[in-house]
Coordinates of C-alpha atoms and ligand atoms in Angstrom, one line a residue:
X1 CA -34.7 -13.7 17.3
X2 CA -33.1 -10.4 18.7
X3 CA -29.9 -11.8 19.8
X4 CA -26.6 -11.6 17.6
X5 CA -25.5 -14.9 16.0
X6 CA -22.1 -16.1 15.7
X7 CA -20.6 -17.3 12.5
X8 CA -17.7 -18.7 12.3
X9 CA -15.3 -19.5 9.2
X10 CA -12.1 -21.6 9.5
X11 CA -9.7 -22.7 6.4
X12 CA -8.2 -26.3 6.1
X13 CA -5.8 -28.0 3.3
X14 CA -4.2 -25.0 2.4
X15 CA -4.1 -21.5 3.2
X16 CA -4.9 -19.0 0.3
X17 CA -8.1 -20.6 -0.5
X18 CA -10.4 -17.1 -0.1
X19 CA -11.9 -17.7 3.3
X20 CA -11.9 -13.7 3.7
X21 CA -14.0 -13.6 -0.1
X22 CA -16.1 -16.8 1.2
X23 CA -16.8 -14.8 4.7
X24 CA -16.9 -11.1 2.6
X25 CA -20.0 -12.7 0.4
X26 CA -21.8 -14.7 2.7
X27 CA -22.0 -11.0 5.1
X28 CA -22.9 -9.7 1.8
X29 CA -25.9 -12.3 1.3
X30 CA -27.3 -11.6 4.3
X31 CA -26.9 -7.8 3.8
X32 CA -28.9 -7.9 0.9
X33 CA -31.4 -9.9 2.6
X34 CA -31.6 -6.9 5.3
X35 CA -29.7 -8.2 8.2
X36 CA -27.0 -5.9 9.8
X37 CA -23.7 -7.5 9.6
X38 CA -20.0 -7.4 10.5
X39 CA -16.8 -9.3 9.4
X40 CA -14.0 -10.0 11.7
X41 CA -10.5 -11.1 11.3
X42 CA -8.5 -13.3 13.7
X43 CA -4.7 -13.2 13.0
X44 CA -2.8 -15.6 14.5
X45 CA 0.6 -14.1 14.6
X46 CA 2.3 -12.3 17.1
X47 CA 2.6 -9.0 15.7
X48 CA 0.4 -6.7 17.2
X49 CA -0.6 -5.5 14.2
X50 CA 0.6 -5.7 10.7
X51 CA 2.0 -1.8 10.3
X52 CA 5.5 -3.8 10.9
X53 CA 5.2 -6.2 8.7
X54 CA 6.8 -6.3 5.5
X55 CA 4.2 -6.1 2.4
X56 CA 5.9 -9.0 0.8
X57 CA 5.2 -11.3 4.3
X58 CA 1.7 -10.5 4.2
X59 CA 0.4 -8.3 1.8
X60 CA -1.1 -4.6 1.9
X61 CA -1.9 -3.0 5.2
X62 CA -5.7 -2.2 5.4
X63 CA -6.2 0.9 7.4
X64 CA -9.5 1.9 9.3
X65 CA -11.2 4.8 9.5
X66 CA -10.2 5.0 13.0
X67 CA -6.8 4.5 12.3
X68 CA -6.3 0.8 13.0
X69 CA -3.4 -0.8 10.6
X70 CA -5.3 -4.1 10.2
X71 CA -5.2 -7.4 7.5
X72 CA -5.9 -6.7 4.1
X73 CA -9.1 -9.1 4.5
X74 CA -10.7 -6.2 6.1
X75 CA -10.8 -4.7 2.4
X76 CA -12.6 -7.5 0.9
X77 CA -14.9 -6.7 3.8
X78 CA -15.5 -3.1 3.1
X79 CA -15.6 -3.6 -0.5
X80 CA -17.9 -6.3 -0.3
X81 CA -20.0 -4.9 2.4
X82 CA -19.6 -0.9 2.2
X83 CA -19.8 -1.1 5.8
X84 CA -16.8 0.6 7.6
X85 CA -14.6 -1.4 9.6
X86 CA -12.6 -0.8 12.8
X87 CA -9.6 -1.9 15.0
X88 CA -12.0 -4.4 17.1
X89 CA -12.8 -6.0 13.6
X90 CA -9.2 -7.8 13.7
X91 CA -7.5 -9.3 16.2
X92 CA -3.9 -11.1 16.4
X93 CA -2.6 -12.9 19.0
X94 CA -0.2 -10.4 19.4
X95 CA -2.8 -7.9 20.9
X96 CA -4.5 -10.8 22.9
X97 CA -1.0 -11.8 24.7
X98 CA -0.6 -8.2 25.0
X99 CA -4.1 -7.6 26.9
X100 CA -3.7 -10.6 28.6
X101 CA -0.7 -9.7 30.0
X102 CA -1.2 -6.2 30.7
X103 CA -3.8 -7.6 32.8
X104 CA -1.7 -9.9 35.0
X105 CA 0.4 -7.2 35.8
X106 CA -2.4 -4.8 36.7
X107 CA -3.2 -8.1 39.1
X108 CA -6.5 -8.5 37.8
X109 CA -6.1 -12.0 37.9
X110 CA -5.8 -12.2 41.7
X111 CA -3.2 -14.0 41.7
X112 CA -3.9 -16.9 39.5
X113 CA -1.7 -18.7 37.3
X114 CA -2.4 -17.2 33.9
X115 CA -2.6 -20.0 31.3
X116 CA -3.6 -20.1 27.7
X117 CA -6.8 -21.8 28.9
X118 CA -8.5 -20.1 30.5
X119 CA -6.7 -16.8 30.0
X120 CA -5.9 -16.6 26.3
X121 CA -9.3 -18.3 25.3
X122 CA -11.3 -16.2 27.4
X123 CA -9.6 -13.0 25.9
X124 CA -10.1 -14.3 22.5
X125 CA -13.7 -15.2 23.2
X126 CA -14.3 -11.4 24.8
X127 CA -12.8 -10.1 21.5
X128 CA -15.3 -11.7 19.7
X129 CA -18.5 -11.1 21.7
X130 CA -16.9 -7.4 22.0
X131 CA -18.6 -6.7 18.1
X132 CA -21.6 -7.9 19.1
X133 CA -22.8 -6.9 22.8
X134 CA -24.3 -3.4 21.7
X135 CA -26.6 -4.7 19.8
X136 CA -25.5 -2.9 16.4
X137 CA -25.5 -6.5 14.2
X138 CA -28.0 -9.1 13.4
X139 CA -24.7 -11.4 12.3
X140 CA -20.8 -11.3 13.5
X141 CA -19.2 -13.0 10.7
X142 CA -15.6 -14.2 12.2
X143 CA -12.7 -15.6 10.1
X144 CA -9.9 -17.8 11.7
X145 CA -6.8 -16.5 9.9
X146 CA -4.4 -19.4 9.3
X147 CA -4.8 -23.4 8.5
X148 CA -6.3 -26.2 11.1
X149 CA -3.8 -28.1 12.8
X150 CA -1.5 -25.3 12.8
X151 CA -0.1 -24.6 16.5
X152 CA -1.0 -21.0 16.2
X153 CA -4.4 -21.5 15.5
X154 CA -5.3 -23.9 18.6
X155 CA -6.4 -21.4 21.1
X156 CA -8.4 -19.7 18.3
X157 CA -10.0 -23.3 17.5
X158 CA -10.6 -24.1 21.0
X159 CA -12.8 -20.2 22.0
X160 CA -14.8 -21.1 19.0
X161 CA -15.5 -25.0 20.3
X162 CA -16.4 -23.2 23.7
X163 CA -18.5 -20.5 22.2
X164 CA -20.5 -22.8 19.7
X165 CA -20.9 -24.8 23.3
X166 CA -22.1 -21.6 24.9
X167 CA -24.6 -20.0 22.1
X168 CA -26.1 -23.0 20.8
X169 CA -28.0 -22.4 17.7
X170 CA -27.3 -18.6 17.5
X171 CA -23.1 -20.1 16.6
X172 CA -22.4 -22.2 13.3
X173 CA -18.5 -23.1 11.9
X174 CA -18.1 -23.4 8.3
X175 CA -15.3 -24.7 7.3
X176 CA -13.5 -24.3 3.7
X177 CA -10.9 -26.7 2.3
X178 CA -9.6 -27.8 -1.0
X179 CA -10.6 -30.5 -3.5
X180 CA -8.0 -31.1 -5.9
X181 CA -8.1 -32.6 -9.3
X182 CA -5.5 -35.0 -10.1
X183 CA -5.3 -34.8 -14.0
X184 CA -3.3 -38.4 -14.4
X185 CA -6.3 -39.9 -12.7
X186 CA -9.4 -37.5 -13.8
X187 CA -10.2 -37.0 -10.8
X188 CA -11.0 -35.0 -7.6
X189 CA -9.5 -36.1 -4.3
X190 CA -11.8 -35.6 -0.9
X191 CA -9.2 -37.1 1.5
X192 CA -7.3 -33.8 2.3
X193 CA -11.0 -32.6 3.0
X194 CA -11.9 -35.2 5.5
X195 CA -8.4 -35.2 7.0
X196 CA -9.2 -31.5 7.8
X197 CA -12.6 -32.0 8.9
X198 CA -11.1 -35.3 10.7
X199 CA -8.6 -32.5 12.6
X200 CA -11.4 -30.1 13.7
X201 CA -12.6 -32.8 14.8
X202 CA -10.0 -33.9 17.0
X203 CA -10.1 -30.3 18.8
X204 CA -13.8 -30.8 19.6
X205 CA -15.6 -28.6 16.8
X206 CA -17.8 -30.3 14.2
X207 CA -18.5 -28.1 11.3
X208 CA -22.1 -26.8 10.4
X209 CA -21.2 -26.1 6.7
X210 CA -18.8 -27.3 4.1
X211 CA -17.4 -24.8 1.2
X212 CA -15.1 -27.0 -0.9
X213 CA -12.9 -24.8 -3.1
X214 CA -12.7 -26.5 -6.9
X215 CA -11.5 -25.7 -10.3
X216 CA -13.6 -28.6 -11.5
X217 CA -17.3 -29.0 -10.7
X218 CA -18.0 -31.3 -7.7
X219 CA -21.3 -33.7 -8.2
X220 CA -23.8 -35.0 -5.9
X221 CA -22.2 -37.8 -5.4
X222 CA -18.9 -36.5 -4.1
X223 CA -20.8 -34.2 -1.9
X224 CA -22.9 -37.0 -0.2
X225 CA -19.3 -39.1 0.4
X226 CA -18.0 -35.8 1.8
X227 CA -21.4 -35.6 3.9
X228 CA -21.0 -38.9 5.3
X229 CA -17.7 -38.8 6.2
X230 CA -17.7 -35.6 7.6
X231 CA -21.2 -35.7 9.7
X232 CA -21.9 -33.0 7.9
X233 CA -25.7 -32.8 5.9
X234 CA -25.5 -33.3 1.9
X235 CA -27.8 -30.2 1.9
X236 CA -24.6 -28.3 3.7
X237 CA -22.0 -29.5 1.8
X238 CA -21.4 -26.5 -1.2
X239 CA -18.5 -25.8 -3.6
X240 CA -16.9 -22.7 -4.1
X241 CA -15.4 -22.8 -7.9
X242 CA -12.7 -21.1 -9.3
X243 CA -13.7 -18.0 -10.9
X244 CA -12.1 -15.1 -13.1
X245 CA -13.7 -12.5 -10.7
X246 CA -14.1 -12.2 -7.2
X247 CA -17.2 -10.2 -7.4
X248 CA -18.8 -13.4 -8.9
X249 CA -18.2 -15.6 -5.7
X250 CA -21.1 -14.2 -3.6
X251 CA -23.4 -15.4 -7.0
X252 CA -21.6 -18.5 -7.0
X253 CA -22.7 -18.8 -3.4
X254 CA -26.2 -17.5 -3.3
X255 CA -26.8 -20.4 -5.9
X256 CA -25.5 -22.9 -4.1
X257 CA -27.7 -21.9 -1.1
X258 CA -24.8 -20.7 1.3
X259 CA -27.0 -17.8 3.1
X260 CA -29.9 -20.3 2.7
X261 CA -28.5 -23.1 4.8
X262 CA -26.6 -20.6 7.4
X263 CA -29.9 -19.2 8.1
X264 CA -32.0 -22.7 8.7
X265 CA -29.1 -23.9 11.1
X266 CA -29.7 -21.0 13.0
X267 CA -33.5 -21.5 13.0
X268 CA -34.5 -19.2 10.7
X269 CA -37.5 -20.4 8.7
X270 CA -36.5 -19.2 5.4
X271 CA -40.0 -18.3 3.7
X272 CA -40.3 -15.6 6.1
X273 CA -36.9 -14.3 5.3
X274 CA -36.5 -11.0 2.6
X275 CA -35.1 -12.4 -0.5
X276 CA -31.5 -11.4 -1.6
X277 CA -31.5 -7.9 -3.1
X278 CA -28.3 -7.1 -4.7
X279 CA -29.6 -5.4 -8.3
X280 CA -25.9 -3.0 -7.9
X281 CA -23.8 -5.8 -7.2
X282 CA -25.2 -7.6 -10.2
X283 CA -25.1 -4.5 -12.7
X284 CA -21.6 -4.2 -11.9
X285 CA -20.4 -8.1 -11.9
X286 CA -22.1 -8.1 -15.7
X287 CA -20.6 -4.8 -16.8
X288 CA -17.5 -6.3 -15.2
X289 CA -17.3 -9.5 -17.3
X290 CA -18.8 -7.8 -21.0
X291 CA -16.3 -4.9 -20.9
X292 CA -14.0 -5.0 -24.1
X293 CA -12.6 -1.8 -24.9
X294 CA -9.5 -1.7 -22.5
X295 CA -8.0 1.3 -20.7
X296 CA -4.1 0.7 -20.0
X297 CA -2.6 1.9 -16.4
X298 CA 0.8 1.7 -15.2
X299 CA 1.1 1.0 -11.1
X300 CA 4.0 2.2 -10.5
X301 CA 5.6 0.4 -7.4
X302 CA 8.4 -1.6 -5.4
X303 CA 6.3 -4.6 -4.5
X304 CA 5.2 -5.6 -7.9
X305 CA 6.0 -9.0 -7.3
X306 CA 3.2 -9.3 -4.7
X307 CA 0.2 -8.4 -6.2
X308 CA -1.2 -8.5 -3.2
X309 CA 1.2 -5.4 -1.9
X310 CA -1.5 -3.2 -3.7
X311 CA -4.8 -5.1 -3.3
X312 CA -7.3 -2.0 -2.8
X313 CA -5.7 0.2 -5.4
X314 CA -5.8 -2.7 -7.8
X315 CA -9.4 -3.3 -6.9
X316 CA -10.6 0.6 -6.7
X317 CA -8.8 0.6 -10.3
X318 CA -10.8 -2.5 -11.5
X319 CA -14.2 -0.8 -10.1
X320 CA -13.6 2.7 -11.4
X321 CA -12.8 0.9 -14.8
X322 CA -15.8 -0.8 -14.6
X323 CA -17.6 2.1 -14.1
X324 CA -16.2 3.7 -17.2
X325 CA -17.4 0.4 -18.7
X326 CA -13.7 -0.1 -19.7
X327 CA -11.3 -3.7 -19.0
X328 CA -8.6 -2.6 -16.8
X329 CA -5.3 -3.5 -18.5
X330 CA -2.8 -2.8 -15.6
X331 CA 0.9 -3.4 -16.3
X332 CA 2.3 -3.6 -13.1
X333 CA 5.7 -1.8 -13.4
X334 CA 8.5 -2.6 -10.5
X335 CA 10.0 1.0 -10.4
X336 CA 13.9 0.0 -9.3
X337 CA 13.9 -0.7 -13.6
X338 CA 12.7 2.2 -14.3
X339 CA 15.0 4.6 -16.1
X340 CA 15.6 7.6 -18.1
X341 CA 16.3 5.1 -20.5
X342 CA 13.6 2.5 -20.8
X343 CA 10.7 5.0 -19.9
X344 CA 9.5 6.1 -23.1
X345 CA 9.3 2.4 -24.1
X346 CA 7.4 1.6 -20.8
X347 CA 5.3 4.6 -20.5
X348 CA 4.7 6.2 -23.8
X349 CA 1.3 3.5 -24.8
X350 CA -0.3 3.9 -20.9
X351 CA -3.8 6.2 -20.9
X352 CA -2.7 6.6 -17.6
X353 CA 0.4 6.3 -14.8
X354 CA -0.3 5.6 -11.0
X355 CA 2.7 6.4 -8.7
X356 CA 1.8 3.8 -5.7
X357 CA 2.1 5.3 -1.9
X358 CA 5.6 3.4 0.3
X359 CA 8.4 3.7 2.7
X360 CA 11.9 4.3 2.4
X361 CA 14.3 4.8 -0.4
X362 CA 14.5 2.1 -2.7
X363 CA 12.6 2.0 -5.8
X364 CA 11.8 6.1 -5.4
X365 CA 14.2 6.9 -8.5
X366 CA 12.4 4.9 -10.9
X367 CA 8.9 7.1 -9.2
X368 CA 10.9 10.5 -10.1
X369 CA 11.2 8.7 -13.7
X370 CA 7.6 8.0 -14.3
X371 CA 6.2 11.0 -12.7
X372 CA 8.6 13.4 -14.8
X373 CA 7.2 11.7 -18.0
X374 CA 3.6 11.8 -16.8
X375 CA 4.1 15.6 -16.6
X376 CA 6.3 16.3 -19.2
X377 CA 3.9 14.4 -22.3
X378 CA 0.3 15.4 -20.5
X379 CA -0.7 11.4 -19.6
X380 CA -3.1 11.7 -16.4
X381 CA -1.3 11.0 -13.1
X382 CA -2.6 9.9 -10.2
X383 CA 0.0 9.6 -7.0
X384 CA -0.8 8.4 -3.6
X385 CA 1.3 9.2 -0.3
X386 CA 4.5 8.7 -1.2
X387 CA 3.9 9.1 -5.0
X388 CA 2.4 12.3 -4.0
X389 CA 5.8 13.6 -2.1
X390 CA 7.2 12.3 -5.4
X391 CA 5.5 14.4 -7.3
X392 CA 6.0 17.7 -5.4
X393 CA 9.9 17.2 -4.9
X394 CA 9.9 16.0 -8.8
X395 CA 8.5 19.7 -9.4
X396 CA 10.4 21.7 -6.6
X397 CA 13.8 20.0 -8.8
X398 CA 12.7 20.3 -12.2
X399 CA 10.0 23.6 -12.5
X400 CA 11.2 25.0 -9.6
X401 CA 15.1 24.3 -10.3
X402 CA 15.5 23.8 -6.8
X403 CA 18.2 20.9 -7.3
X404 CA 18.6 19.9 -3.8
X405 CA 15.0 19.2 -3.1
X406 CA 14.5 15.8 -1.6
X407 CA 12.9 14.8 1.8
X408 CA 14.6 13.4 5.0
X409 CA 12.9 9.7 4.1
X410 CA 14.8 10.0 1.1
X411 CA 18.1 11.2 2.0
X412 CA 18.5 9.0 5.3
X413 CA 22.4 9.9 5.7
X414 CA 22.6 14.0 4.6
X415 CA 19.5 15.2 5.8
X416 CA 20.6 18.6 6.3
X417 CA 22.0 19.3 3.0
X418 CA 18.6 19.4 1.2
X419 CA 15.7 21.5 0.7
X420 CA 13.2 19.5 2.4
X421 CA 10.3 19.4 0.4
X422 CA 8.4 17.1 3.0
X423 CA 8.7 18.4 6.8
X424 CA 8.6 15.5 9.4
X425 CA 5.1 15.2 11.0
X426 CA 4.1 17.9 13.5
X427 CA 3.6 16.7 16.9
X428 CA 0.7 19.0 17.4
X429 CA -1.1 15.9 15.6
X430 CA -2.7 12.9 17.6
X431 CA -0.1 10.8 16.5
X432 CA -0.5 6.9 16.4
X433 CA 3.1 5.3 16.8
X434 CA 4.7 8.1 15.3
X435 CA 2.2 8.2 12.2
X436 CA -0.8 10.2 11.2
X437 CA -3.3 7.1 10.5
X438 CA -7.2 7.2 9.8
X439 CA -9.7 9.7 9.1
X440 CA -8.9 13.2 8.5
X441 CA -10.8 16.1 7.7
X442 CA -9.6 17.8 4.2
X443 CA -11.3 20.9 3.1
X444 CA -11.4 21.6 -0.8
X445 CA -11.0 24.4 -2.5
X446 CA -13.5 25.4 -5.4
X447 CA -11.7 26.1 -8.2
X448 CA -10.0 22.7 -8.7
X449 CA -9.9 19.6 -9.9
X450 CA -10.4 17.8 -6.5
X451 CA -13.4 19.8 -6.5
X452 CA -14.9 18.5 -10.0
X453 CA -13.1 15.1 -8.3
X454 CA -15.6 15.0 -5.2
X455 CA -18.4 17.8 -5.9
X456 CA -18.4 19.1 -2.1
X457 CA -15.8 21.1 0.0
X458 CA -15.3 19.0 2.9
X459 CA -14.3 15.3 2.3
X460 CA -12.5 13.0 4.6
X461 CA -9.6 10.0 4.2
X462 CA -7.9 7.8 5.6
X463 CA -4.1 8.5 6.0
X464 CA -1.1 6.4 7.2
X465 CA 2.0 8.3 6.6
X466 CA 4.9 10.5 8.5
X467 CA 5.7 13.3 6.3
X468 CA 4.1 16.4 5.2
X469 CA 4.8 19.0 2.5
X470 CA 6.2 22.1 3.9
X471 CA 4.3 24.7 3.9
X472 CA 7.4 27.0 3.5
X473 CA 7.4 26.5 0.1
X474 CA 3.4 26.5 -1.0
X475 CA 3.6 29.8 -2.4
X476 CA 6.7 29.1 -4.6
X477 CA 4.6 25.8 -5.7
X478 CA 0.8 27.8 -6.6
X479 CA 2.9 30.8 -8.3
X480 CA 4.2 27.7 -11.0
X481 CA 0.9 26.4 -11.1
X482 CA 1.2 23.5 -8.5
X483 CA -1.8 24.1 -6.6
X484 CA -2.4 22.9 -2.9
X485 CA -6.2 22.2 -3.9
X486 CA -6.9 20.1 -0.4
X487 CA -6.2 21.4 2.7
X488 CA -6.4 20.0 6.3
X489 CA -6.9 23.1 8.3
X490 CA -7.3 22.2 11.7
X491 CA -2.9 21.4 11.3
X492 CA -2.7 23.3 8.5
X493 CA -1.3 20.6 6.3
X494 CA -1.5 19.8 2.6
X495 CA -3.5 17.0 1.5
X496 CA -4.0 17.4 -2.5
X497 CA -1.9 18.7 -5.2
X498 CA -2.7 19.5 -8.6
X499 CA -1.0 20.5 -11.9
X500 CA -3.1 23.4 -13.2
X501 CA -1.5 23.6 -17.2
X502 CA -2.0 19.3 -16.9
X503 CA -4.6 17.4 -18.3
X504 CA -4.8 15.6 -15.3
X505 CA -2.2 15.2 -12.9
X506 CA -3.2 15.0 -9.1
X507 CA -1.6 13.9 -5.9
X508 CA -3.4 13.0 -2.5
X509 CA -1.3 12.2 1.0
X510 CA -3.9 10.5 2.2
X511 CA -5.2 6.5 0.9
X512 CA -8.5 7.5 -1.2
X513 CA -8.3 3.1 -2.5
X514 CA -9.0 2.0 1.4
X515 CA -12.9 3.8 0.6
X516 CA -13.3 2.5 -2.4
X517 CA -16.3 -0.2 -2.7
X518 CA -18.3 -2.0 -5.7
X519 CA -21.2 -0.2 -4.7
X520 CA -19.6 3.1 -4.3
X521 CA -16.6 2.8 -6.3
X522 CA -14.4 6.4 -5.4
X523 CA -14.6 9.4 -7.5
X524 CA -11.2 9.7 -7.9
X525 CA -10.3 6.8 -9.5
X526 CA -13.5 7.0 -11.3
X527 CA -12.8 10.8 -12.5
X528 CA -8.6 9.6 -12.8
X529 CA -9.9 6.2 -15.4
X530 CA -12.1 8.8 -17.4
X531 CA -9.5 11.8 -17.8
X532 CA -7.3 7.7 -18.9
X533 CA -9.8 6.9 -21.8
X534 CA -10.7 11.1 -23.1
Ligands
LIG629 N1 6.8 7.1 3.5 C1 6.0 8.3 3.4 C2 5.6 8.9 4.7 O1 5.7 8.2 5.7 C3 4.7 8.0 2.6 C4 3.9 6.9 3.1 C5 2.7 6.6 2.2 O2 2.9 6.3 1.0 N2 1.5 6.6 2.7 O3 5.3 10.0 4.8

């Protein structure tokens, strides 16, 4: 039983159901049962990543350590998991078009027609086997992004028919769809589910394991009819109900046997297996749910609409609040209405005000707003990326009473009438399409904040950003008591900021919520919640 094994996890009904969570705590069963295991994405869109896409389209971009720009599922993976990530962990059909046909024109297809079978499939299936050919996982958990019976996913549908032909035992599917609850009738409807099986089907893949998503509980007997018409064993057949936490679905699963069945498909013989260990997990799920006391935060941000827009620093908040064995009350504040006029009523009751990272100019007046109030009445303040270059042109204006201070983002059409505060990024960096992405080296200077924030002198973070502050005006900055606490100094750039006179009041360039996890929530949120409560 050396070989890696193949899971794969495909969505039907409807999208949105959680097949990232569903894969995310299945790898984290089998984690805690000591296997070694990765989670893949497989977009099928064409982008070749989404760094283009708008955060409204598809949610936050994830970024790896290695400076991949990847599906927010890969967050659910890290956070679930603590197990970095990387750009071979998602796919899109994008980048497989774009291999394939980089390919062709190198003529390594000798002359051939190139055609979505063999071509695309095989591509798709080397992407897949890519994570597990050196031998570094027990399990490749892969999720097919999108719905069955959508065009996009065929190819997708068809590599995982061919591979489940090719492994055998060491491949399962499961498949998640949607059992609603009609309320006029009392009841829950399984025809959607076995049309969706029924489509699978169709395209040559019978599923191993059923999840039905549910916001009612789903008996025995619904799960045999579902069995029977699906060919699928009662004993496989699982829901997956709704819950007010994520970090409760891997629970929900382990009791209804999820890493249990996976592991007898694939021959395991389960008595011989480590139970699940996951004491952490559990602590933190229960402090989770019996937390009363509530701390209040203000996200400040453009995308409030989409939640989604902000998934890991909603999630880091939620852990570190957890930690502080606090609720997280977070009041999600859209900052194109924020104004001189309505802040005190927004802001003056928040323990705490996070300026959120983003691009271009809309929405940044309503971040001068909040960040002037956080400094001006003492309320800790965290900002990230662009909050941070918010925060230092906020000061350069007002401490500094440099009135033109702005950055060339900012001031698209008169870039050369203003003090910029942010210089455009150096090309002495290794720059990925024109941005400074992944892990960077940041070295920390003793007495600081950052330093009480991380305890050690060298850190390093994940970045996705253009600008940088200017180093022409650091001096001007520490001599007011802005101090330029974090420092990369192989480029020489500035990483983190600090208000000395404030009770707290920190800005980072760099994304600390993309290493945040439930088992290692990150010290700056952590340290950022408690300065929120004190
Ligand atoms: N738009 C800013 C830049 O490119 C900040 C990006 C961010 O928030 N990470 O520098």
């Amino acid at each position: 039983m050396d070989k890696t094994k193949y899971i794969f996890v495909t969505g039907g009904v409807t999208s949105s159901l959680g097949k990232g969570i569903i894969a995310a705590s299945l790898g984290k069963l089998l984690q805690a049962r000591g296997f070694r295991v990765t989670n893949q994405k497989l977009d099928p869109y064409i982008n070749i990543n989404p760094g283009t896409l708008n955060p409204y389209e598809h949610g936050e971009c994830f970024v790896t350590v290695d400076g991949h720009e990847a599906d927010l599922d890969l967050g659910h993976y890290e956070r679930f998991l603590g197990v970095e990530t990387r750009k071979s962990n998602n796919v899109t059909t994008g980048r497989i078009y774009q291999n394939v046909i980089n390919k062709e024109r190198r003529g390594d297809y000798l002359g051939k027609t190139v055609q979505v079978i063999p071509h695309i499939t095989d591509e798709i299936k080397r992407n897949i086997k890519s994570l597990g050919s050196k031998g570094e996982f027990d399990f490749v958990i892969t999720e097919i992004g999108g719905t069955v019976g959508d065009i996009e996913s065929l190819p997708y549908i068809e590599s995982v028919r061919q591979l489940r032909w090719e492994l055998g035992k060491n491949c399962i599917i499961i498949h998640l769809t949607y059992v609603p609850y009609l309320s006029a009738a009392k009841e829950l409807k399984t025809k959607p589910t076995q049309h969706s099986v029924k489509t699978l089907q169709e395209q040559g893949v019978q599923p191993d394991v059923l999840v039905l998503r549910t916001e009612h509980n789903i008996n025995q007997e619904i799960r045999n009819k579902v069995a029977l018409f699906c060919n699928v064993e009662p004993y496989a057949v699982m829901q997956s109900i709704d819950v007010p936490s994520i970090y409760r679905v891997p629970l929900n699963m382990q009791q209804e046997k999820l890493d249990e069945v996976v592991l007898t498909k694939m021959g395991y013989d389960i008595s011989q297996i480590a139970p699940v260990k996951m004491e952490k997990w559990i602590e933190f799920v229960e402090k989770l749910e019996t937390a009363k006391e509530e701390v209040r935060i203000a996200l400040i941000g453009k995308y409030i609409q989409l939640p989604d827009a902000y998934k890991s620093i909603m999630e880091s908040l939620i852990q570190a609040a957890t930690y502080n064995n606090r609720k997280l009350k977070l009041e999600m504040i859209l900052s194109d209405k924020l104004n001189d006029e309505n802040v005190e009523k927004k802001l003056a009751k928040m323990d705490g005000i996070l300026v959120a990272p983003g691009f271009g100019v809309r929405g940044v007046e309503g971040k001068f707003t909040a960040v002037k109030y956080a400094r001006e009445h003492n309320i800790p303040c965290l900002g990230i990326g662009l909050g941070m270059q918010i925060m230092s042109i906020e000061f350069a204006r007002n401490v500094l009473d440099m009135r033109e201070a702005n950055t060339t983002e900012l001031e698209v059409n008169t870039p050369y009438n203003i003090i910029d505060i942010m210089d455009e990024q150096k090309s002495v960096l290794d720059i990925k399409g024109g941005m400074r992405l992944g892990s960077y080296e940041c070295s920390i200077s003793k007495d600081s904040l950052a330093y009480i924030i991380y305890g050690q002198e060298l850190i390093s973070e994940r970045h996705r950003h253009r600008y940088e502050f200017n180093n022409k005006y650091k001096e001007s900055f520490e001599n007011a008591g802005m101090i330029c606490s974090g420092i990369n100094e192989e480029s020489n750039l500035v990483e983190i900021i600090e208000l000395k006179s404030h009770k707290w009041y920190l800005g980072v360039q760099f994304h600390p919520e993309y290493r945040s996890t439930v088992v290692n929530p990150h010290p700056i949120f952590i340290n950022f919640i408690r300065a929120a409560i004190n």
